Short mmCIF file of C-alpha atoms in Angstrom, two decimals:
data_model
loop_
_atom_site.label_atom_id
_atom_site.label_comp_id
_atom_site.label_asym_id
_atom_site.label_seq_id
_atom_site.Cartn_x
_atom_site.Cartn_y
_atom_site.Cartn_z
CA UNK K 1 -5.20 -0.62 -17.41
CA UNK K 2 -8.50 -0.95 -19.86
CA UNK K 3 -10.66 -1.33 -16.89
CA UNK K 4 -11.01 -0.20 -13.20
CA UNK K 5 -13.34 -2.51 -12.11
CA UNK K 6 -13.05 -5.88 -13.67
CA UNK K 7 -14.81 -9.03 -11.81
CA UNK K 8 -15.42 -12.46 -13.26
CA UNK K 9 -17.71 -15.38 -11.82
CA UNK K 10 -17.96 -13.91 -8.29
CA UNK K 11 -20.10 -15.64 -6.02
CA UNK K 12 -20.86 -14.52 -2.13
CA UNK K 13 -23.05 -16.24 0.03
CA UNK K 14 -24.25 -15.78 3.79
CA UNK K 15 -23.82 -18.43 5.36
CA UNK K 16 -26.42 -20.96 3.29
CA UNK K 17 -28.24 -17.93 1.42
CA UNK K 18 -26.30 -17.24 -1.89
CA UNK K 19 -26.66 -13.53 -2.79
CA UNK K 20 -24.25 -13.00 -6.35
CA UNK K 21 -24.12 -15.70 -8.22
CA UNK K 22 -21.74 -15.80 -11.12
CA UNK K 23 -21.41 -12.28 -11.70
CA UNK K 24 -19.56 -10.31 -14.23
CA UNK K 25 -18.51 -6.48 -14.89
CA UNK K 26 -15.87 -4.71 -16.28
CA UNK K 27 -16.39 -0.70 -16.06
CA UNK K 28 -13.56 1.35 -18.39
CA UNK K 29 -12.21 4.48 -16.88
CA UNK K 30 -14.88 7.40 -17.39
CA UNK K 31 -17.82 4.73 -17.34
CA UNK K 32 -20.82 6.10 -14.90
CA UNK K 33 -22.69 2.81 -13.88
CA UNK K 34 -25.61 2.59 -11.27
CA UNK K 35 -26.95 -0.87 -9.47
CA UNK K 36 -30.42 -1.10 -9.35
CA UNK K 37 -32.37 -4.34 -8.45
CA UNK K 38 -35.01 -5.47 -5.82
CA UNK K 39 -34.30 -5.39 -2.03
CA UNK K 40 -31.90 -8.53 -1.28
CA UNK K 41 -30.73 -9.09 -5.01
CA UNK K 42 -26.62 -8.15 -3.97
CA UNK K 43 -26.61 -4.39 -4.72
CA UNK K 44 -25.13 -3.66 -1.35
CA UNK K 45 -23.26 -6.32 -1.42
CA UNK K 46 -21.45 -6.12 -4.27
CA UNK K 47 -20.43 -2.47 -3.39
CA UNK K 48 -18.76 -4.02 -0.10
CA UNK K 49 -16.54 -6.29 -2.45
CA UNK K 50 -16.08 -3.20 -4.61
CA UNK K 51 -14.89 -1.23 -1.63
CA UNK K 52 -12.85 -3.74 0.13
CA UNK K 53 -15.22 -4.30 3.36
CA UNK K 54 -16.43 -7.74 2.12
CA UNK K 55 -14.45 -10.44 0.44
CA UNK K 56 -16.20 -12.11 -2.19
CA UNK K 57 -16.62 -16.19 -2.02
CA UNK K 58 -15.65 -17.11 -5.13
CA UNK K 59 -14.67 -15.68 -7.76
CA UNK K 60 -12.04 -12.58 -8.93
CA UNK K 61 -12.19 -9.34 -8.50
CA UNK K 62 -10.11 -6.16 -9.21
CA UNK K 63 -10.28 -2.41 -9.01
CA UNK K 64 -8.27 0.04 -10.25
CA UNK K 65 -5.24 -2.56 -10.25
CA UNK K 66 -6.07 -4.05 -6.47
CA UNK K 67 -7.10 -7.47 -5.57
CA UNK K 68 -11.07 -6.72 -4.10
CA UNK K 69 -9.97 -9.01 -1.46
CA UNK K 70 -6.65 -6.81 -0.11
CA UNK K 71 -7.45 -3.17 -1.63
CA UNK K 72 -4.75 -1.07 -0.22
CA UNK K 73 -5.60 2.80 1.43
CA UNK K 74 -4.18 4.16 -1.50
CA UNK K 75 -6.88 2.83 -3.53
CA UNK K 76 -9.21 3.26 -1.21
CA UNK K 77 -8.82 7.27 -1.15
CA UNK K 78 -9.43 6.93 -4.95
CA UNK K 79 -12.68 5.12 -4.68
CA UNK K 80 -16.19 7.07 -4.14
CA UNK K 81 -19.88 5.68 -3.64
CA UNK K 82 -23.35 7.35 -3.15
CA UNK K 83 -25.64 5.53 -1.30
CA UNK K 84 -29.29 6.21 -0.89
CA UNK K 85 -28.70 7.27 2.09
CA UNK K 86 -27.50 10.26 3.38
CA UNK K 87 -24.65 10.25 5.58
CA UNK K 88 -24.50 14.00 6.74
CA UNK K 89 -25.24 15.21 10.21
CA UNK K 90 -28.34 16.56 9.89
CA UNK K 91 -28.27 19.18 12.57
CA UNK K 92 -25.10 20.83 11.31
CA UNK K 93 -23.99 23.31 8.66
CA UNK K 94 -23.38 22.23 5.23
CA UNK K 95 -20.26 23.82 5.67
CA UNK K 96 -19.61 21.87 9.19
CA UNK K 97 -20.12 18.95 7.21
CA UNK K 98 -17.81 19.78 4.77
CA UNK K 99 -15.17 20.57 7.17
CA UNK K 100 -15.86 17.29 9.21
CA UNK K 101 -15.52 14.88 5.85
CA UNK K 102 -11.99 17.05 5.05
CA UNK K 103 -10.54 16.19 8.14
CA UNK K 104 -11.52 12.40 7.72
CA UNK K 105 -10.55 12.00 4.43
CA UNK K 106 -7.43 14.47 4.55
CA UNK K 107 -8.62 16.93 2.39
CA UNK K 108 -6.77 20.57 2.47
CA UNK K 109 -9.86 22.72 3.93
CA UNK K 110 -8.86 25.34 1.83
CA UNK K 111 -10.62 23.74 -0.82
CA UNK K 112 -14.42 23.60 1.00
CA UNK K 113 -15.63 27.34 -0.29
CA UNK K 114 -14.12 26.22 -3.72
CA UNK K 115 -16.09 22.47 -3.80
CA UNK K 116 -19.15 24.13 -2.48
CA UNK K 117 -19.33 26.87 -5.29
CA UNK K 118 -18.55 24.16 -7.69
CA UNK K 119 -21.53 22.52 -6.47
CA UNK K 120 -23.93 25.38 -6.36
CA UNK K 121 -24.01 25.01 -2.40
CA UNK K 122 -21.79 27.88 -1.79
CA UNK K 123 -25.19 30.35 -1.08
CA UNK K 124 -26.55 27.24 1.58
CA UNK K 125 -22.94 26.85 3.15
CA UNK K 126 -24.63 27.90 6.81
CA UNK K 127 -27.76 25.85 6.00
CA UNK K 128 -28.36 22.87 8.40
CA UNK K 129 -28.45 19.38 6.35
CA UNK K 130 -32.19 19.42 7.72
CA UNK K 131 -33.27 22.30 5.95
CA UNK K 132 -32.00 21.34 2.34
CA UNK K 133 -33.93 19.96 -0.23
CA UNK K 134 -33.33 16.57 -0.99
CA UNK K 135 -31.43 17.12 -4.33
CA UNK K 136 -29.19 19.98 -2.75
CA UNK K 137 -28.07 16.75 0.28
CA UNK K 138 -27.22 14.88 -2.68
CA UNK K 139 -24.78 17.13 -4.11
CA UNK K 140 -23.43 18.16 -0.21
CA UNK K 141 -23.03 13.77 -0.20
CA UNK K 142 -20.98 14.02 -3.87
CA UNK K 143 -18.84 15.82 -2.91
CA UNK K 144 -16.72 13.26 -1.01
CA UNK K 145 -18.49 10.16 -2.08
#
């Protein structure tokens, strides 16, 4: 498989508002890319047909070897996204966090100290979200996005 995320001429549309329009990608495994674009140009969008919460209305897509429009829970576990926003519970630990995403996402939570010093978050492991600067939530988010 050359690509992981290959899409040709996909369109989606609310009902009479069309939001993509034709659009193209194809990502190669390793590739980094980044969607940027004024408010209601298909940013979010096009991550829902990426992640399999939105099918598109025209057009075909596929990541990492799944139809966009039935991605299977396998391929789902091996898909992450960072959003703008947050996502963490503000009022608890880093480490709470951490343990809370593991259980969703079935990860052993023998591995949390490990991530975290990986990250450089191991030191604010009993910080509250609330009190961490904005780039330190970003890394606590990367870790399971």
């Amino acid at each position: 498989m050359n690509n992981i995320i290959q899409l040709k001429n996909i369109y989606h549309s609310y009902n009479e508002k069309e939001v993509l329009k034709g659009m193209s990608l194809a990502v190669k495994k390793g590739e980094i890319i980044g969607l940027l674009g004024p408010s209601g140009a298909g940013k979010t969008t096009l991550v829902n047909i990426l992640t399999g919460q939105l099918s598109q209305t025209a057009g075909i897509g596929c990541v990492l070897g799944d139809d966009t429009k039935h991605i299977s829970d396998k391929t789902k576990t091996q898909i992450g996204i960072m959003m703008d926003s947050f996502g963490l519970y503000q009022r608890l630990t880093v480490y709470d966090n951490m343990q809370l995403f593991a259980g969703i996402y079935k990860v052993d939570k023998k591995k949390i100290e490990e991530t975290l010093k990986k990250v450089g978050l191991y030191n604010a492991s009993k910080t509250t979200v609330s009190n961490l600067s904005k780039g330190m939530r970003n890394r606590a988010c990367f870790i399971f996005s």
